PDB file of C-alpha atoms in Angstrom:
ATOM      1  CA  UNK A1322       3.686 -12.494 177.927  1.00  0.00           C
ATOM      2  CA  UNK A1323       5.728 -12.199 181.282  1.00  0.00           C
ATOM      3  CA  UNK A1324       8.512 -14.626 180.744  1.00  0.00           C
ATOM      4  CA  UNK A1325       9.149 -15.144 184.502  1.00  0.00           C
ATOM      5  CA  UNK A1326       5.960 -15.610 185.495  1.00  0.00           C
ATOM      6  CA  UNK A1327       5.336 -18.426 182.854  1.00  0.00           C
ATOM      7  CA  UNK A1328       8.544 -19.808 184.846  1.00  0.00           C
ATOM      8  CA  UNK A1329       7.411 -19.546 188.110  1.00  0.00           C
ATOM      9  CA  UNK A1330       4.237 -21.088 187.127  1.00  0.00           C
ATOM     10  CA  UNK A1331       5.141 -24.115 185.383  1.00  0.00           C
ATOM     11  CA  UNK A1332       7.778 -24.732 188.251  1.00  0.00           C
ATOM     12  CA  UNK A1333       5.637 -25.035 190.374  1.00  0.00           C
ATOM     13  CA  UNK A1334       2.709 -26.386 189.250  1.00  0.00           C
ATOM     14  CA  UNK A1335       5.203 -29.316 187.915  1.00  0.00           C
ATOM     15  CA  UNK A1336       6.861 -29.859 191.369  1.00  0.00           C
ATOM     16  CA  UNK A1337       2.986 -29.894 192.780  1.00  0.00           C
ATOM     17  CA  UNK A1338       1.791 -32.261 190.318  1.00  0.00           C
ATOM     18  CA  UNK A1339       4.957 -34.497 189.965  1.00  0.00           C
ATOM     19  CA  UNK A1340       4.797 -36.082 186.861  1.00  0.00           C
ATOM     20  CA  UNK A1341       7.670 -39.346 187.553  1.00  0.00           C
ATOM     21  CA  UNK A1342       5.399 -39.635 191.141  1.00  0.00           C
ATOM     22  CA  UNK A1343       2.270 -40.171 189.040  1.00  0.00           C
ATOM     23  CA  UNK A1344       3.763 -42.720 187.234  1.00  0.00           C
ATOM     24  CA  UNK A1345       3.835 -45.577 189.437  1.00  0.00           C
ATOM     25  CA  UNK A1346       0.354 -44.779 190.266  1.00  0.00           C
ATOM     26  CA  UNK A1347      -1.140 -44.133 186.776  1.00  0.00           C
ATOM     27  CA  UNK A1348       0.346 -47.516 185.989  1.00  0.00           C
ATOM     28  CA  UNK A1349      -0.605 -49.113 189.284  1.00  0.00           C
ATOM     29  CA  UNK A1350      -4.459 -48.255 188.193  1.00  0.00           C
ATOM     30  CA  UNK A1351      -3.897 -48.765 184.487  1.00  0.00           C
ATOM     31  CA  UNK A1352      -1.526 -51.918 184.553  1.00  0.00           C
ATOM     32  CA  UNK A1353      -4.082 -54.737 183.277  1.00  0.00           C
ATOM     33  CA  UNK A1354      -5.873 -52.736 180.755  1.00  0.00           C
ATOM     34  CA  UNK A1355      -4.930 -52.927 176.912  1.00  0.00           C
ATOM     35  CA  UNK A1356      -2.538 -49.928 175.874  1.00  0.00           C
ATOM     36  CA  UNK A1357      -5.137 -48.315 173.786  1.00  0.00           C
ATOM     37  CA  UNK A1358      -7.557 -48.223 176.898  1.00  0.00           C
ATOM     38  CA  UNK A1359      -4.097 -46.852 179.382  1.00  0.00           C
ATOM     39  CA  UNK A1360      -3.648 -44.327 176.342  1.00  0.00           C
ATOM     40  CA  UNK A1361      -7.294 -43.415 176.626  1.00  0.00           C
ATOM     41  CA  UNK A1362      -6.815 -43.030 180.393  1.00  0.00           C
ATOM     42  CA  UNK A1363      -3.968 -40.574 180.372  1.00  0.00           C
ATOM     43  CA  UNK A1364      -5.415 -37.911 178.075  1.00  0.00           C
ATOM     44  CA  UNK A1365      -8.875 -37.940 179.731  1.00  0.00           C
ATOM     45  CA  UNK A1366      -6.790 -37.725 183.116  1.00  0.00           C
ATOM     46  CA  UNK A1367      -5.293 -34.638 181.495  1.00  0.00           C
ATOM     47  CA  UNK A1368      -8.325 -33.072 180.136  1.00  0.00           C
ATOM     48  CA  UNK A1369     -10.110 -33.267 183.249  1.00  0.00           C
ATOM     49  CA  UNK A1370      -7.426 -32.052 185.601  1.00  0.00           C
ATOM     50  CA  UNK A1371      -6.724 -29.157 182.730  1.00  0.00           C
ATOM     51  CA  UNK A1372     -10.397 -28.129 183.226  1.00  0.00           C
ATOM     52  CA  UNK A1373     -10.985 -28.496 186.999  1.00  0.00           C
ATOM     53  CA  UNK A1374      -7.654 -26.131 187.261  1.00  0.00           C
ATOM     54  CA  UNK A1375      -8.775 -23.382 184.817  1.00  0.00           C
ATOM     55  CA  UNK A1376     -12.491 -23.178 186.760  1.00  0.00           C
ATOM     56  CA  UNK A1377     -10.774 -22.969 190.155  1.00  0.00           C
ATOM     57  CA  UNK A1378      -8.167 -20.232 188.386  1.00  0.00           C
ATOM     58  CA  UNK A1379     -11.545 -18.087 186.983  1.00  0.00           C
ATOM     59  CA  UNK A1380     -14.140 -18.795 189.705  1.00  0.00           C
ATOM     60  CA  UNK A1381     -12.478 -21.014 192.033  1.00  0.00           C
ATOM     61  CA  UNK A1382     -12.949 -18.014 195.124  1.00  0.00           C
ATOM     62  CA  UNK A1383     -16.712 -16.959 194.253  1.00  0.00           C
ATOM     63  CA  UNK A1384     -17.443 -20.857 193.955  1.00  0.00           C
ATOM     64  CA  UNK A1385     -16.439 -21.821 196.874  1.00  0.00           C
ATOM     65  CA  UNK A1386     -17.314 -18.543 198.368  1.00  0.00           C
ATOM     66  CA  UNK A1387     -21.144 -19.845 197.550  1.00  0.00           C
ATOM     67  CA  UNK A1388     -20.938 -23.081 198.806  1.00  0.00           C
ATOM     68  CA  UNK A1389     -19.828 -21.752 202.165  1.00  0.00           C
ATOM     69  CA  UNK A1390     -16.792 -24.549 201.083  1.00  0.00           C
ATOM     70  CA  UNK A1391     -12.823 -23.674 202.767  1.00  0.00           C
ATOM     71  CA  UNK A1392     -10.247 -24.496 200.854  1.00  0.00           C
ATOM     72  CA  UNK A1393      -9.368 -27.324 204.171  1.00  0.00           C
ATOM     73  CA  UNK A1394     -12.652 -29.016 203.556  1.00  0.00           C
ATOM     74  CA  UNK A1395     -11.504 -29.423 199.696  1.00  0.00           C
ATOM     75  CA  UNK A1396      -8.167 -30.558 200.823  1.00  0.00           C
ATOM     76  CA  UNK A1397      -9.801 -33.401 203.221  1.00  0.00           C
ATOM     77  CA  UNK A1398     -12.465 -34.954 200.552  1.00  0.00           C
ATOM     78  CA  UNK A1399      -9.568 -35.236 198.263  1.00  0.00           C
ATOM     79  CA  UNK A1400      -7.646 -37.009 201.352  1.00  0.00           C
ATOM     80  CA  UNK A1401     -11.046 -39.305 201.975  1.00  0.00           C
ATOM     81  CA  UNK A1402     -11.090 -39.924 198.052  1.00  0.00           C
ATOM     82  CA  UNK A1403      -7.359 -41.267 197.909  1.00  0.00           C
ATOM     83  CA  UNK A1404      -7.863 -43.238 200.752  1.00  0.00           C
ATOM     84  CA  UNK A1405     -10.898 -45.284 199.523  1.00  0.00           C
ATOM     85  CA  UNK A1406      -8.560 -45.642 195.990  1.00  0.00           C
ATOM     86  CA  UNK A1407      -5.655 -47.063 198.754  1.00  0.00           C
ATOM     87  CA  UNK A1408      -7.549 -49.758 200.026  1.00  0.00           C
ATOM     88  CA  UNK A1409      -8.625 -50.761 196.569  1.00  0.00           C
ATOM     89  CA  UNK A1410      -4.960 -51.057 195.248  1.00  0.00           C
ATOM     90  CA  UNK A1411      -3.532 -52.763 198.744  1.00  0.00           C
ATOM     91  CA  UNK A1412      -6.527 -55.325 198.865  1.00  0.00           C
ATOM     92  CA  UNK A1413      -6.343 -56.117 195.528  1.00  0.00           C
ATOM     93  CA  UNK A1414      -9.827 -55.063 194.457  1.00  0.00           C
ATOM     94  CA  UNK A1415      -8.217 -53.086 191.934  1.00  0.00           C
ATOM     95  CA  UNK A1416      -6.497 -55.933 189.983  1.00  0.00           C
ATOM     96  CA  UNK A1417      -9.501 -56.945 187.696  1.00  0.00           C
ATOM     97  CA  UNK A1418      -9.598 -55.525 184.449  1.00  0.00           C
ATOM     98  CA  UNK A1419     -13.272 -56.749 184.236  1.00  0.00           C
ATOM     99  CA  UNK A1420     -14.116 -54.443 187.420  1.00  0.00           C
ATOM    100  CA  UNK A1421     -12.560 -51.417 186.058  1.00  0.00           C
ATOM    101  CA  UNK A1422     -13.969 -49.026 183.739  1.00  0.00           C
ATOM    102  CA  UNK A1423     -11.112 -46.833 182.038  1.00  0.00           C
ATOM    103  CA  UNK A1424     -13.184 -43.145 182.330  1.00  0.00           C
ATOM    104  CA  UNK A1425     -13.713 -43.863 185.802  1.00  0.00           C
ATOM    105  CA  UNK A1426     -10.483 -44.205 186.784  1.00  0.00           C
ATOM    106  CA  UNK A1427      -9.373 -41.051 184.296  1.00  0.00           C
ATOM    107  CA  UNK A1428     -11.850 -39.315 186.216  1.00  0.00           C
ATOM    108  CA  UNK A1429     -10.953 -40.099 190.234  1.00  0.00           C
ATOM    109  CA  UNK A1430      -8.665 -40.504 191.154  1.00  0.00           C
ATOM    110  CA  UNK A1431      -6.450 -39.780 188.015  1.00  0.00           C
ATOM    111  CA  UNK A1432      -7.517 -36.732 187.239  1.00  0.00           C
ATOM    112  CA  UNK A1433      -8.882 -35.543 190.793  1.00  0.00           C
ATOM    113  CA  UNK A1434      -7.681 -35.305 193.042  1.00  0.00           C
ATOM    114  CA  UNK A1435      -4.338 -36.459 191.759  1.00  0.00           C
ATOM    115  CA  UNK A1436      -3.184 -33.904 189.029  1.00  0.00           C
ATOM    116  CA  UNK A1437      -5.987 -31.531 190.151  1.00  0.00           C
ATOM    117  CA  UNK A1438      -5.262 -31.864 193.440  1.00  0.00           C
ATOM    118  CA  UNK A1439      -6.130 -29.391 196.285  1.00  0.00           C
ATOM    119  CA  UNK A1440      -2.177 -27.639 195.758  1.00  0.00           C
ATOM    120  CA  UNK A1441      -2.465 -27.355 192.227  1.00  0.00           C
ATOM    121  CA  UNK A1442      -5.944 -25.668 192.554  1.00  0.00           C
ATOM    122  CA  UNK A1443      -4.997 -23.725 195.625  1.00  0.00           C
ATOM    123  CA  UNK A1444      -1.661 -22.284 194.127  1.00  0.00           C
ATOM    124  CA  UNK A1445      -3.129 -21.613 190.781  1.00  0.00           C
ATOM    125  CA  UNK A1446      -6.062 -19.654 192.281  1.00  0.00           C
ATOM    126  CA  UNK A1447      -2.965 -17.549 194.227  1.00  0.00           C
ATOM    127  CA  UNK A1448      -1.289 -16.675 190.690  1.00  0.00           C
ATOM    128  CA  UNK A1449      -4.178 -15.465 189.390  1.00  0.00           C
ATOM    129  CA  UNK A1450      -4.953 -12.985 192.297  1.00  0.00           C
ATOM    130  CA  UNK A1451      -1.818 -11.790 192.333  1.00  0.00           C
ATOM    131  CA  UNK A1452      -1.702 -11.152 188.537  1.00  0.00           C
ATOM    132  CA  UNK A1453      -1.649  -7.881 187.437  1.00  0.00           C
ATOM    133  CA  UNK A1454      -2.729  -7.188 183.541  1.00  0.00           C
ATOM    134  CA  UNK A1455      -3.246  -9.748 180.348  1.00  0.00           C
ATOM    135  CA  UNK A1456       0.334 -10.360 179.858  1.00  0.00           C
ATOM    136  CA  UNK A1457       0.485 -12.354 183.369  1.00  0.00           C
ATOM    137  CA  UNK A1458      -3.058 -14.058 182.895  1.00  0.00           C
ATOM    138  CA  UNK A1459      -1.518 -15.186 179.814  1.00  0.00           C
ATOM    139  CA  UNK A1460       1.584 -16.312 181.227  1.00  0.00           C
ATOM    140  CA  UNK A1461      -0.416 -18.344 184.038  1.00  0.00           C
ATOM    141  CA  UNK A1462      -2.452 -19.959 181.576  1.00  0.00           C
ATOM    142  CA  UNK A1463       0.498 -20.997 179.219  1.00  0.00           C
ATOM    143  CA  UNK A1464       2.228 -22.117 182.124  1.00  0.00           C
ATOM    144  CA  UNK A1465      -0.502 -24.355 182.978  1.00  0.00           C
ATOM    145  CA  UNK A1466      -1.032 -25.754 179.590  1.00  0.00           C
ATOM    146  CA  UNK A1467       2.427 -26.471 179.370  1.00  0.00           C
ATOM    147  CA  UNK A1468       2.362 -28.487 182.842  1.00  0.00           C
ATOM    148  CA  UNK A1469      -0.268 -30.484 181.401  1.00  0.00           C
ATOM    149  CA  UNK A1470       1.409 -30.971 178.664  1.00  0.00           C
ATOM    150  CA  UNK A1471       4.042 -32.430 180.012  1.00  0.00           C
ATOM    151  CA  UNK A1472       1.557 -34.663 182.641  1.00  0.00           C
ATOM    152  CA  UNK A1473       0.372 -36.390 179.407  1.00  0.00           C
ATOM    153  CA  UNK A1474       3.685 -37.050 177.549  1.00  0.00           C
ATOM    154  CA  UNK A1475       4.699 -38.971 180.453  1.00  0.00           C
ATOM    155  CA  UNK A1476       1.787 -41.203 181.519  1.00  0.00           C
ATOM    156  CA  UNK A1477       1.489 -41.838 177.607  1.00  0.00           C
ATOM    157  CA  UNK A1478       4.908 -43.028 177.177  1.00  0.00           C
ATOM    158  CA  UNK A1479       5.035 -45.275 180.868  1.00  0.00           C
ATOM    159  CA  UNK A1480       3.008 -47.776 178.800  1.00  0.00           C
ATOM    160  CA  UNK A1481       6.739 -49.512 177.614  1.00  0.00           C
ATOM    161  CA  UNK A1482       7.318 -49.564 181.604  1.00  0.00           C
ATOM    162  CA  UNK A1483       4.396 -51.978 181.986  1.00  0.00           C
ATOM    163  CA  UNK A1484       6.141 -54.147 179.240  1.00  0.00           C
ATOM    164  CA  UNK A1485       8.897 -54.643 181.423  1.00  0.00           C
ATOM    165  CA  UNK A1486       7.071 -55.111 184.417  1.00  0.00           C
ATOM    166  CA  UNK A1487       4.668 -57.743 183.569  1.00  0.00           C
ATOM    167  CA  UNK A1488       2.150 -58.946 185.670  1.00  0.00           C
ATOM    168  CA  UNK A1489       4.088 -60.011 188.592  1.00  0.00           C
ATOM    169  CA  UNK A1490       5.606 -56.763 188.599  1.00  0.00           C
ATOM    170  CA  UNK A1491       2.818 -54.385 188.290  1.00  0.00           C
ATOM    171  CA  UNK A1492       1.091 -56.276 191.278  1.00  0.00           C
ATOM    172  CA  UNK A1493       4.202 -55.303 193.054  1.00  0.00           C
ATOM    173  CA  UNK A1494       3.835 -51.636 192.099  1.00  0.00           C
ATOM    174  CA  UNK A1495       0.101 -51.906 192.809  1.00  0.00           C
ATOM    175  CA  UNK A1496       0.540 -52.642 196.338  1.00  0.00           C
ATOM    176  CA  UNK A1497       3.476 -49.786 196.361  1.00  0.00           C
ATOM    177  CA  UNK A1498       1.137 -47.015 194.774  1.00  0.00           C
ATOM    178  CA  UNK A1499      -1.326 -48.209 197.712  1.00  0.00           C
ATOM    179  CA  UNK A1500       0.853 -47.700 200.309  1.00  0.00           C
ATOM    180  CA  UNK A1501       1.626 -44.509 198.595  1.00  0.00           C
ATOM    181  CA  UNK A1502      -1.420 -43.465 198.167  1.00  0.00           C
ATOM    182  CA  UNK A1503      -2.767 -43.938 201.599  1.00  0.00           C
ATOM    183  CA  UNK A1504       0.204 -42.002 202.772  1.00  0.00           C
ATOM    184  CA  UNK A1505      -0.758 -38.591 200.375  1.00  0.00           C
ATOM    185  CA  UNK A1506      -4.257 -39.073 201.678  1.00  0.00           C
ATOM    186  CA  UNK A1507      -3.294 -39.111 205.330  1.00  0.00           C
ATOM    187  CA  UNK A1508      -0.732 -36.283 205.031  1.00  0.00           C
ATOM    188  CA  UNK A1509      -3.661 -34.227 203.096  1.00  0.00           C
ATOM    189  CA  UNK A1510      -6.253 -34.948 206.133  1.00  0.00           C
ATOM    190  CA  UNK A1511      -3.664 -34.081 208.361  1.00  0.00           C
ATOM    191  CA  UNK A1512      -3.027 -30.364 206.913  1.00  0.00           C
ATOM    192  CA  UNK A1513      -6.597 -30.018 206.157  1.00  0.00           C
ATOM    193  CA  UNK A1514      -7.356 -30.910 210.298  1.00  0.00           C
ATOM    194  CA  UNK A1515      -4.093 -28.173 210.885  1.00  0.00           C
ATOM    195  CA  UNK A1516      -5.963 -25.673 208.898  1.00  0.00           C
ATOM    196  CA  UNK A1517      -9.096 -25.639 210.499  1.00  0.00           C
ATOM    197  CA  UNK A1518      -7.327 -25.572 213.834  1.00  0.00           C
ATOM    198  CA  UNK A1519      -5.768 -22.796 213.022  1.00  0.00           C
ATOM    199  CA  UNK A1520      -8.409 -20.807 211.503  1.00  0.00           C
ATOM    200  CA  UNK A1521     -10.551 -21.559 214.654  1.00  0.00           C
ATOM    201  CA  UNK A1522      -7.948 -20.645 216.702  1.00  0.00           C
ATOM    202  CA  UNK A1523      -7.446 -17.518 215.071  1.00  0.00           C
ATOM    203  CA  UNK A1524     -11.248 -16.499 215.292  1.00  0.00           C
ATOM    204  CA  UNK A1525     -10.892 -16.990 219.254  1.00  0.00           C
TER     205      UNK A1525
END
């Protein structure tokens, strides 16, 4: 297995993904439910993302490819998906327990477009191009494992966070993931609308 590679990988898949940046938002979505059901949450959130990254990795370029789908038009439904999750955590829609159903929220935003967001996918698919031979495929796919890994060992131990928090807090934090949120989604519309300029310029 190629060592550096595995490094370079997990770098920066874990810089992508930011694990302590999830946090507040895992716990921002997962705050009123019991721990078992937040527990529930975080592997599902892992499993998915761990999935959508290895079918982007294999057949992310033919898939797309057949959809007639650019990677910009990924990166802006993932911006239009955080954005309706935004509203829901800054007007408070989010706050029930009774309106919240734990593999929903695992699902999307958790695990996409959040850990298997358009960067993750779109870097992973570049690693795998470039590899060369099964030592590096092997390396890529350790690398990934071991990101996601690391993804659930942290949203599984932030339950003692929401301990400390307690309700007042976590509303706090709810309306700060929000504001965060909204802010990823925007920034994500904005590259995808600087990507298609740019490609259209380029074709002119």
């Amino acid at each position: 297995m190629d060592l550096k590679l595995f490094g370079e990988v997990f770098v920066t898949l874990l810089v992508i993904v930011d694990p302590p940046g999830m946090m507040p938002i895992f716990l921002a979505l997962t705050g009123p439910l019991p721990a078992r059901d937040r527990n529930r949450a975080a592997w599902q959130a892992v499993a998915l993302a761990l999935g959508v990254i290895v079918v982007f990795a294999v057949a992310g370029q033919t898939l797309l490819a057949y959809l007639h789908v650019d990677l910009p038009a990924l990166q802006a439904a993932g911006g239009l998906l955080l954005i309706l999750v935004a509203l829901e955590l800054l007007t408070g829609k989010a706050d029930d327990p009774s309106q919240q159903v734990t593999s929903n929220i695992a699902l999307v935003p958790l695990g996409t477009p959040l850990l298997a967001g358009p960067g993750a996918i779109v870097a992973t698919m570049l690693f795998v191009q470039q590899s060369e031979g099964v030592g590096q495929v092997l390396a890529i796919a350790a690398a990934i494992v071991a990101v996601m890994l690391a993804v659930w060992v942290v949203l599984r131990f932030s339950g003692g966070i929401v301990k400390i928090l307690r309700p007042g807090g976590i509303e706090v934090l709810t309306r700060i993931a929000g504001l965060l949120l909204a802010a990823i989604a925007v920034q994500l519309i904005a590259d995808a609308v600087a990507a298609f300029v740019t490609q259209y310029v380029n074709m002119s």
